[in-house]
Structure formats: C-alpha cells, structure tokens
PDB file of C-alpha atoms in Angstrom:
ATOM      1  CA  UNK A  65       3.809  -2.890   1.725  1.00 71.00           C
ATOM      2  CA  UNK A  66       0.875  -5.217   1.336  1.00 73.00           C
ATOM      3  CA  UNK A  67       0.445  -7.199  -1.841  1.00 87.00           C
ATOM      4  CA  UNK A  68      -1.963  -9.846  -3.028  1.00 90.00           C
ATOM      5  CA  UNK A  69      -1.084 -12.570  -5.479  1.00 92.00           C
ATOM      6  CA  UNK A  70      -3.573 -14.559  -7.474  1.00 93.00           C
ATOM      7  CA  UNK A  71      -2.882 -17.218 -10.084  1.00 88.00           C
ATOM      8  CA  UNK A  72      -3.224 -18.339 -12.742  1.00 90.00           C
ATOM      9  CA  UNK A  73      -4.366 -15.334 -14.768  1.00 91.00           C
ATOM     10  CA  UNK A  74      -6.324 -17.437 -17.245  1.00 94.00           C
ATOM     11  CA  UNK A  75      -7.511 -21.010 -17.170  1.00 96.00           C
ATOM     12  CA  UNK A  76      -9.436 -23.209 -19.573  1.00 97.00           C
ATOM     13  CA  UNK A  77     -10.821 -26.377 -18.041  1.00 97.00           C
ATOM     14  CA  UNK A  78     -13.158 -29.112 -19.327  1.00 98.00           C
ATOM     15  CA  UNK A  79     -16.507 -29.762 -17.705  1.00 97.00           C
ATOM     16  CA  UNK A  80     -16.176 -32.251 -14.863  1.00 97.00           C
ATOM     17  CA  UNK A  81     -12.533 -31.453 -14.125  1.00 97.00           C
ATOM     18  CA  UNK A  82     -11.327 -30.244 -10.720  1.00 97.00           C
ATOM     19  CA  UNK A  83     -10.328 -26.676  -9.918  1.00 96.00           C
ATOM     20  CA  UNK A  84      -7.905 -25.067  -7.505  1.00 96.00           C
ATOM     21  CA  UNK A  85      -7.288 -21.318  -7.453  1.00 96.00           C
ATOM     22  CA  UNK A  86      -4.869 -19.880  -4.957  1.00 95.00           C
ATOM     23  CA  UNK A  87      -4.596 -16.457  -3.421  1.00 95.00           C
ATOM     24  CA  UNK A  88      -1.856 -15.282  -1.082  1.00 95.00           C
ATOM     25  CA  UNK A  89      -1.385 -12.022   0.762  1.00 94.00           C
ATOM     26  CA  UNK A  90       1.896 -10.478   1.886  1.00 91.00           C
ATOM     27  CA  UNK A  91       2.658  -7.705   4.324  1.00 87.00           C
ATOM     28  CA  UNK A  92      -0.290  -8.066   6.685  1.00 84.00           C
ATOM     29  CA  UNK A  93      -1.459 -10.392   9.409  1.00 85.00           C
ATOM     30  CA  UNK A  94      -4.874 -11.866  10.140  1.00 87.00           C
ATOM     31  CA  UNK A  95      -6.643 -10.266   7.198  1.00 90.00           C
ATOM     32  CA  UNK A  96     -10.205 -10.984   6.202  1.00 91.00           C
ATOM     33  CA  UNK A  97     -10.124 -12.772   2.852  1.00 94.00           C
ATOM     34  CA  UNK A  98     -12.800 -12.922   0.173  1.00 94.00           C
ATOM     35  CA  UNK A  99     -13.555 -14.737  -3.087  1.00 96.00           C
ATOM     36  CA  UNK A 100     -15.756 -13.033  -5.671  1.00 95.00           C
ATOM     37  CA  UNK A 101     -16.959 -14.179  -9.069  1.00 95.00           C
ATOM     38  CA  UNK A 102     -18.011 -12.049 -11.989  1.00 93.00           C
ATOM     39  CA  UNK A 103     -19.890 -13.759 -14.802  1.00 89.00           C
ATOM     40  CA  UNK A 104     -19.608 -12.207 -18.258  1.00 85.00           C
ATOM     41  CA  UNK A 105     -21.367  -8.832 -18.324  1.00 81.00           C
ATOM     42  CA  UNK A 106     -22.507  -9.139 -14.728  1.00 84.00           C
ATOM     43  CA  UNK A 107     -21.633  -7.645 -11.354  1.00 86.00           C
ATOM     44  CA  UNK A 108     -19.417  -9.088  -8.653  1.00 90.00           C
ATOM     45  CA  UNK A 109     -20.896 -11.840  -6.529  1.00 92.00           C
ATOM     46  CA  UNK A 110     -19.415 -12.634  -3.129  1.00 93.00           C
ATOM     47  CA  UNK A 111     -18.808 -16.375  -2.912  1.00 95.00           C
ATOM     48  CA  UNK A 112     -16.865 -16.948   0.320  1.00 95.00           C
ATOM     49  CA  UNK A 113     -15.196 -15.012   3.049  1.00 93.00           C
ATOM     50  CA  UNK A 114     -12.887 -15.926   5.890  1.00 94.00           C
ATOM     51  CA  UNK A 115     -12.133 -14.089   9.121  1.00 91.00           C
ATOM     52  CA  UNK A 116      -9.415 -16.502  10.234  1.00 92.00           C
ATOM     53  CA  UNK A 117      -7.583 -19.776   9.604  1.00 95.00           C
ATOM     54  CA  UNK A 118     -10.038 -22.589   8.968  1.00 94.00           C
ATOM     55  CA  UNK A 119     -13.033 -20.245   9.173  1.00 94.00           C
ATOM     56  CA  UNK A 120     -15.040 -20.150   5.964  1.00 95.00           C
ATOM     57  CA  UNK A 121     -18.440 -18.599   5.362  1.00 93.00           C
ATOM     58  CA  UNK A 122     -20.367 -19.285   2.170  1.00 91.00           C
ATOM     59  CA  UNK A 123     -22.587 -16.630   0.704  1.00 88.00           C
ATOM     60  CA  UNK A 124     -24.327 -18.613  -2.011  1.00 82.00           C
ATOM     61  CA  UNK A 125     -24.948 -22.311  -2.604  1.00 74.00           C
ATOM     62  CA  UNK A 126     -22.762 -23.526  -5.421  1.00 80.00           C
ATOM     63  CA  UNK A 127     -20.452 -26.087  -6.861  1.00 88.00           C
ATOM     64  CA  UNK A 128     -17.422 -24.508  -5.207  1.00 94.00           C
ATOM     65  CA  UNK A 129     -15.684 -24.656  -1.846  1.00 96.00           C
ATOM     66  CA  UNK A 130     -13.034 -22.573  -0.127  1.00 96.00           C
ATOM     67  CA  UNK A 131     -10.324 -23.243   2.404  1.00 97.00           C
ATOM     68  CA  UNK A 132      -7.870 -21.175   4.410  1.00 97.00           C
ATOM     69  CA  UNK A 133      -5.032 -23.458   5.501  1.00 96.00           C
ATOM     70  CA  UNK A 134      -2.738 -20.585   6.504  1.00 95.00           C
ATOM     71  CA  UNK A 135      -3.306 -17.028   7.686  1.00 94.00           C
ATOM     72  CA  UNK A 136      -2.494 -15.460   4.349  1.00 93.00           C
ATOM     73  CA  UNK A 137      -3.582 -18.199   1.950  1.00 96.00           C
ATOM     74  CA  UNK A 138      -7.058 -18.624   0.528  1.00 96.00           C
ATOM     75  CA  UNK A 139      -7.964 -21.411  -1.889  1.00 97.00           C
ATOM     76  CA  UNK A 140     -11.029 -21.829  -4.087  1.00 96.00           C
ATOM     77  CA  UNK A 141     -11.795 -25.355  -5.239  1.00 96.00           C
ATOM     78  CA  UNK A 142     -14.219 -27.505  -7.112  1.00 96.00           C
ATOM     79  CA  UNK A 143     -14.349 -31.263  -7.514  1.00 96.00           C
ATOM     80  CA  UNK A 144     -16.230 -31.124 -10.814  1.00 96.00           C
ATOM     81  CA  UNK A 145     -16.555 -27.957 -12.827  1.00 96.00           C
ATOM     82  CA  UNK A 146     -19.796 -26.959 -14.532  1.00 95.00           C
ATOM     83  CA  UNK A 147     -20.197 -24.698 -17.558  1.00 95.00           C
ATOM     84  CA  UNK A 148     -21.858 -22.167 -15.244  1.00 93.00           C
ATOM     85  CA  UNK A 149     -18.633 -21.914 -13.215  1.00 94.00           C
ATOM     86  CA  UNK A 150     -17.055 -19.873 -15.996  1.00 95.00           C
ATOM     87  CA  UNK A 151     -16.244 -16.338 -14.984  1.00 95.00           C
ATOM     88  CA  UNK A 152     -13.718 -13.908 -13.584  1.00 96.00           C
ATOM     89  CA  UNK A 153     -12.644 -14.912 -10.080  1.00 97.00           C
ATOM     90  CA  UNK A 154     -11.250 -12.286  -7.771  1.00 96.00           C
ATOM     91  CA  UNK A 155      -9.604 -12.609  -4.394  1.00 96.00           C
ATOM     92  CA  UNK A 156      -9.538  -9.667  -1.979  1.00 94.00           C
ATOM     93  CA  UNK A 157      -8.318  -8.866   1.492  1.00 91.00           C
ATOM     94  CA  UNK A 158      -9.263  -6.368   4.158  1.00 85.00           C
ATOM     95  CA  UNK A 159      -8.159  -5.514   7.669  1.00 74.00           C
ATOM     96  CA  UNK A 160     -10.591  -5.099  10.504  1.00 60.00           C
ATOM     97  CA  UNK A 161      -9.594  -1.503  11.150  1.00 58.00           C
ATOM     98  CA  UNK A 162     -11.565  -0.404   8.130  1.00 58.00           C
ATOM     99  CA  UNK A 163     -10.388   1.117   4.911  1.00 64.00           C
ATOM    100  CA  UNK A 164     -10.970  -0.528   1.608  1.00 77.00           C
ATOM    101  CA  UNK A 165     -10.477  -3.924   0.122  1.00 84.00           C
ATOM    102  CA  UNK A 166      -7.473  -4.701  -2.029  1.00 88.00           C
ATOM    103  CA  UNK A 167      -8.291  -6.976  -4.935  1.00 91.00           C
ATOM    104  CA  UNK A 168      -6.019  -9.340  -6.799  1.00 92.00           C
ATOM    105  CA  UNK A 169      -5.665  -9.234 -10.550  1.00 91.00           C
ATOM    106  CA  UNK A 170      -8.129 -12.077 -11.004  1.00 94.00           C
ATOM    107  CA  UNK A 171      -8.355 -15.420 -12.785  1.00 95.00           C
ATOM    108  CA  UNK A 172     -10.448 -15.716 -15.909  1.00 95.00           C
ATOM    109  CA  UNK A 173     -11.862 -19.248 -15.937  1.00 96.00           C
ATOM    110  CA  UNK A 174     -13.485 -20.731 -19.009  1.00 97.00           C
ATOM    111  CA  UNK A 175     -15.142 -24.113 -18.629  1.00 97.00           C
ATOM    112  CA  UNK A 176     -15.546 -25.893 -21.964  1.00 97.00           C
TER     113      UNK A 176
ATOM    114  CA  UNK B 239     -28.688  -8.030  -1.703  1.00 63.00           C
ATOM    115  CA  UNK B 240     -27.063  -4.695  -2.434  1.00 67.00           C
ATOM    116  CA  UNK B 241     -28.367  -1.834  -0.326  1.00 84.00           C
ATOM    117  CA  UNK B 242     -27.728   0.835  -2.939  1.00 92.00           C
ATOM    118  CA  UNK B 243     -29.356   2.114  -6.123  1.00 93.00           C
ATOM    119  CA  UNK B 244     -27.360   3.701  -8.927  1.00 96.00           C
ATOM    120  CA  UNK B 245     -28.182   4.775 -12.488  1.00 97.00           C
ATOM    121  CA  UNK B 246     -27.021   2.118 -14.938  1.00 96.00           C
ATOM    122  CA  UNK B 247     -25.036   4.505 -17.117  1.00 97.00           C
ATOM    123  CA  UNK B 248     -23.805   8.081 -17.379  1.00 97.00           C
ATOM    124  CA  UNK B 249     -21.478  10.038 -19.558  1.00 95.00           C
ATOM    125  CA  UNK B 250     -19.498  13.234 -19.288  1.00 96.00           C
ATOM    126  CA  UNK B 251     -17.034  15.206 -21.360  1.00 97.00           C
ATOM    127  CA  UNK B 252     -13.329  14.917 -20.737  1.00 97.00           C
ATOM    128  CA  UNK B 253     -12.092  17.629 -18.394  1.00 97.00           C
ATOM    129  CA  UNK B 254     -15.491  18.196 -16.848  1.00 97.00           C
ATOM    130  CA  UNK B 255     -16.645  17.020 -13.450  1.00 97.00           C
ATOM    131  CA  UNK B 256     -18.403  13.679 -13.255  1.00 98.00           C
ATOM    132  CA  UNK B 257     -21.053  13.464 -10.544  1.00 98.00           C
ATOM    133  CA  UNK B 258     -22.218   9.941  -9.805  1.00 98.00           C
ATOM    134  CA  UNK B 259     -25.279   9.616  -7.551  1.00 97.00           C
ATOM    135  CA  UNK B 260     -26.148   6.788  -5.197  1.00 97.00           C
ATOM    136  CA  UNK B 261     -29.214   6.126  -3.060  1.00 96.00           C
ATOM    137  CA  UNK B 262     -28.892   4.141   0.166  1.00 94.00           C
ATOM    138  CA  UNK B 263     -32.088   4.947   2.002  1.00 92.00           C
ATOM    139  CA  UNK B 264     -31.886   1.970   4.394  1.00 90.00           C
ATOM    140  CA  UNK B 265     -28.358   2.665   5.607  1.00 90.00           C
ATOM    141  CA  UNK B 266     -27.759   2.065   9.315  1.00 87.00           C
ATOM    142  CA  UNK B 267     -26.066   4.526  11.635  1.00 84.00           C
ATOM    143  CA  UNK B 268     -22.732   2.699  11.744  1.00 83.00           C
ATOM    144  CA  UNK B 269     -22.530   1.679   8.096  1.00 88.00           C
ATOM    145  CA  UNK B 270     -20.008   3.326   5.821  1.00 90.00           C
ATOM    146  CA  UNK B 271     -20.450   4.231   2.168  1.00 93.00           C
ATOM    147  CA  UNK B 272     -17.677   2.923  -0.072  1.00 93.00           C
ATOM    148  CA  UNK B 273     -16.956   3.652  -3.709  1.00 95.00           C
ATOM    149  CA  UNK B 274     -15.012   1.389  -6.027  1.00 94.00           C
ATOM    150  CA  UNK B 275     -14.476   1.353  -9.740  1.00 95.00           C
ATOM    151  CA  UNK B 276     -13.712  -1.437 -12.151  1.00 94.00           C
ATOM    152  CA  UNK B 277     -11.965  -0.862 -15.410  1.00 92.00           C
ATOM    153  CA  UNK B 278     -12.647  -3.564 -17.958  1.00 85.00           C
ATOM    154  CA  UNK B 279     -11.057  -6.929 -17.144  1.00 81.00           C
ATOM    155  CA  UNK B 280      -9.383  -5.683 -13.971  1.00 88.00           C
ATOM    156  CA  UNK B 281     -10.099  -6.084 -10.289  1.00 90.00           C
ATOM    157  CA  UNK B 282     -12.071  -3.303  -8.586  1.00 91.00           C
ATOM    158  CA  UNK B 283     -10.098  -0.322  -7.335  1.00 92.00           C
ATOM    159  CA  UNK B 284     -10.880   1.420  -4.066  1.00 91.00           C
ATOM    160  CA  UNK B 285     -11.714   5.112  -4.487  1.00 94.00           C
ATOM    161  CA  UNK B 286     -13.025   6.585  -1.250  1.00 93.00           C
ATOM    162  CA  UNK B 287     -15.283   5.925   1.710  1.00 92.00           C
ATOM    163  CA  UNK B 288     -17.116   7.931   4.350  1.00 92.00           C
ATOM    164  CA  UNK B 289     -19.537   7.755   7.255  1.00 91.00           C
ATOM    165  CA  UNK B 290     -21.305  11.095   7.528  1.00 90.00           C
ATOM    166  CA  UNK B 291     -18.828  13.840   6.686  1.00 88.00           C
ATOM    167  CA  UNK B 292     -17.763  14.767   3.191  1.00 94.00           C
ATOM    168  CA  UNK B 293     -14.442  13.266   2.199  1.00 95.00           C
ATOM    169  CA  UNK B 294     -11.812  14.141  -0.377  1.00 96.00           C
ATOM    170  CA  UNK B 295      -8.683  12.406  -1.566  1.00 94.00           C
ATOM    171  CA  UNK B 296      -6.442  12.558  -4.586  1.00 94.00           C
ATOM    172  CA  UNK B 297      -8.923  10.642  -6.713  1.00 94.00           C
ATOM    173  CA  UNK B 298     -12.327  12.013  -5.829  1.00 97.00           C
ATOM    174  CA  UNK B 299     -14.685  13.707  -3.412  1.00 98.00           C
ATOM    175  CA  UNK B 300     -17.580  12.060  -1.610  1.00 98.00           C
ATOM    176  CA  UNK B 301     -20.590  14.117  -0.616  1.00 97.00           C
ATOM    177  CA  UNK B 302     -23.006  12.450   1.812  1.00 96.00           C
ATOM    178  CA  UNK B 303     -26.372  14.050   2.530  1.00 96.00           C
ATOM    179  CA  UNK B 304     -27.185  15.017   6.095  1.00 94.00           C
ATOM    180  CA  UNK B 305     -29.755  12.242   6.438  1.00 94.00           C
ATOM    181  CA  UNK B 306     -27.190   9.810   4.925  1.00 94.00           C
ATOM    182  CA  UNK B 307     -29.774   8.408   2.547  1.00 94.00           C
ATOM    183  CA  UNK B 308     -27.803   9.324  -0.544  1.00 96.00           C
ATOM    184  CA  UNK B 309     -24.349  10.308  -1.675  1.00 97.00           C
ATOM    185  CA  UNK B 310     -22.506  11.620  -4.716  1.00 98.00           C
ATOM    186  CA  UNK B 311     -19.063  10.710  -5.959  1.00 98.00           C
ATOM    187  CA  UNK B 312     -17.355  13.570  -7.742  1.00 98.00           C
ATOM    188  CA  UNK B 313     -14.465  13.158 -10.145  1.00 97.00           C
ATOM    189  CA  UNK B 314     -13.436  16.791 -10.499  1.00 97.00           C
ATOM    190  CA  UNK B 315     -11.725  16.614 -13.891  1.00 95.00           C
ATOM    191  CA  UNK B 316     -12.673  13.412 -15.669  1.00 97.00           C
ATOM    192  CA  UNK B 317     -10.194  11.863 -18.084  1.00 97.00           C
ATOM    193  CA  UNK B 318     -10.641   9.094 -20.625  1.00 97.00           C
ATOM    194  CA  UNK B 319      -8.972   6.724 -18.169  1.00 95.00           C
ATOM    195  CA  UNK B 320     -11.852   7.282 -15.744  1.00 97.00           C
ATOM    196  CA  UNK B 321     -14.170   5.332 -18.044  1.00 97.00           C
ATOM    197  CA  UNK B 322     -15.220   2.410 -15.836  1.00 97.00           C
ATOM    198  CA  UNK B 323     -18.055   0.881 -13.834  1.00 96.00           C
ATOM    199  CA  UNK B 324     -18.438   2.693 -10.523  1.00 97.00           C
ATOM    200  CA  UNK B 325     -19.875   0.864  -7.534  1.00 95.00           C
ATOM    201  CA  UNK B 326     -21.424   2.485  -4.490  1.00 95.00           C
ATOM    202  CA  UNK B 327     -21.520   0.066  -1.577  1.00 92.00           C
ATOM    203  CA  UNK B 328     -22.787   0.172   1.969  1.00 89.00           C
ATOM    204  CA  UNK B 329     -20.365  -1.837   4.037  1.00 83.00           C
ATOM    205  CA  UNK B 330     -21.622  -4.099   6.761  1.00 72.00           C
ATOM    206  CA  UNK B 331     -19.807  -3.389   9.999  1.00 70.00           C
ATOM    207  CA  UNK B 332     -19.911  -6.848  11.547  1.00 74.00           C
ATOM    208  CA  UNK B 333     -16.762  -8.951  11.816  1.00 71.00           C
ATOM    209  CA  UNK B 334     -17.024 -10.029   8.199  1.00 76.00           C
ATOM    210  CA  UNK B 335     -16.671  -6.506   6.768  1.00 78.00           C
ATOM    211  CA  UNK B 336     -18.378  -7.831   3.641  1.00 82.00           C
ATOM    212  CA  UNK B 337     -18.764  -5.710   0.548  1.00 85.00           C
ATOM    213  CA  UNK B 338     -21.872  -6.560  -1.457  1.00 85.00           C
ATOM    214  CA  UNK B 339     -21.603  -5.119  -4.941  1.00 87.00           C
ATOM    215  CA  UNK B 340     -24.637  -3.971  -6.897  1.00 87.00           C
ATOM    216  CA  UNK B 341     -24.878  -3.291 -10.605  1.00 88.00           C
ATOM    217  CA  UNK B 342     -22.962  -0.020 -10.512  1.00 94.00           C
ATOM    218  CA  UNK B 343     -22.928   2.902 -12.935  1.00 97.00           C
ATOM    219  CA  UNK B 344     -21.102   2.581 -16.225  1.00 96.00           C
ATOM    220  CA  UNK B 345     -19.389   5.940 -16.741  1.00 98.00           C
ATOM    221  CA  UNK B 346     -18.270   6.845 -20.229  1.00 98.00           C
ATOM    222  CA  UNK B 347     -15.936   9.826 -20.513  1.00 97.00           C
ATOM    223  CA  UNK B 348     -16.193  11.336 -23.990  1.00 97.00           C
ATOM    224  CA  UNK B 349     -13.230  13.042 -25.705  1.00 95.00           C
TER     225      UNK B 349
END
C-alpha cells in the first residue's frame, strides 16, 4: 500500500536559520508531489509541485525552495527563515490517473 | 485562486444529515469536483470526487447539478467526529493535477 512520510512533526527555528523538510512516498512510482503551507487560522496554500525528478514548479514567490532529487523524495528548503515562514507544512502526492491526494501528517514550524 | 464558493460555517445536530453546498459556476467541462476535510491540526482527508454524475461512497454522497455549476456534499448521519473544515475544490486537469484550496466550510456537529 502507498504511504507518505513527513518529518519532523514539529520544529522551532530561529529567524535567519536554514530549513530542510523532507517528504518521502512509498508504494507508488512517478507520483506528482506537492508542498502546501497553512498559516495559523488560514487555508492551505500551494507552494510547489513536481511532476517528475528535478521538475519543480513554484506557485507563489517566497523565501522557500523545493527539490526532488529522487522519484519519491520531495524536499522543502530555506536558506534563511523569516517569521512569516511559520506555519503548518504539508506534503501530498497524487497519481496521474486521478483520484485524490494523500497528505502527510505535516510539520508544524515555528520561527522565533 | 480557488474556483469555488462555500459558506464559511454551518452546524447540524448529531445523527442528522449534513448538507454542505458549493458553487463552482466557472467550472470547465473536464474539471472534476473534489471534496476534502481537515480536522484540526491534521492533514486534509479525501472524501469524494465526481465529474457530472452523483457519487456515493462509505463516507458521503456528492450531488452535482445538471449544469455542473454547483454541488452538495451530504454526510448522511453526522457524528461529532465529522466536525471539521470541509473544502470543495475544482481540480485542474492539466499534468499538474493541482488542488487549489479555498476557505472551506467549518462544520460543527452539535451533540
């Protein structure tokens, strides 16, 4: 069966520090992968998506970047965190044949 | 931008049906309607999706109007655990298969 792993579950980082969040998928090949962010009390904002290895599309300008070094690995990074980067970060995957997304359990990031 | 409009909040009594409306008047012919829900501090959970026909699964039913400009998600017997934010989404059918979430409807199921 397909599973999605996301870690860490919670993270507290100082302003100006780097960030690396990792997401891995098991049990499927060539999925579409997505990073979302949810600020406190807000809806989900699509940040990046990837349709294949090395292919990254950005939905909004921001202080973050994404990479997909392997088929089932998706990484969200920042060189220098801002206070506004705080939020709940969710990774998701989907297959091209349709059906729904499967979301990870999320990482709650607090920048202090 | 999200292509759907939903009421910000609704409530229903436990055991009764919850009917959540969604307007998507600009939907294209090949775009699907998806419903997700998010329970506090968790990732969204897929509920159901459809194109033009009504759909039913173990969680809910989806009723899509004939002109496809609106739909209703029905939870036939709401429980307290159904309290969540429900998102109606029109899914883009290009290679990205992006889901753009709107504000959703906060459903409160009352005991």
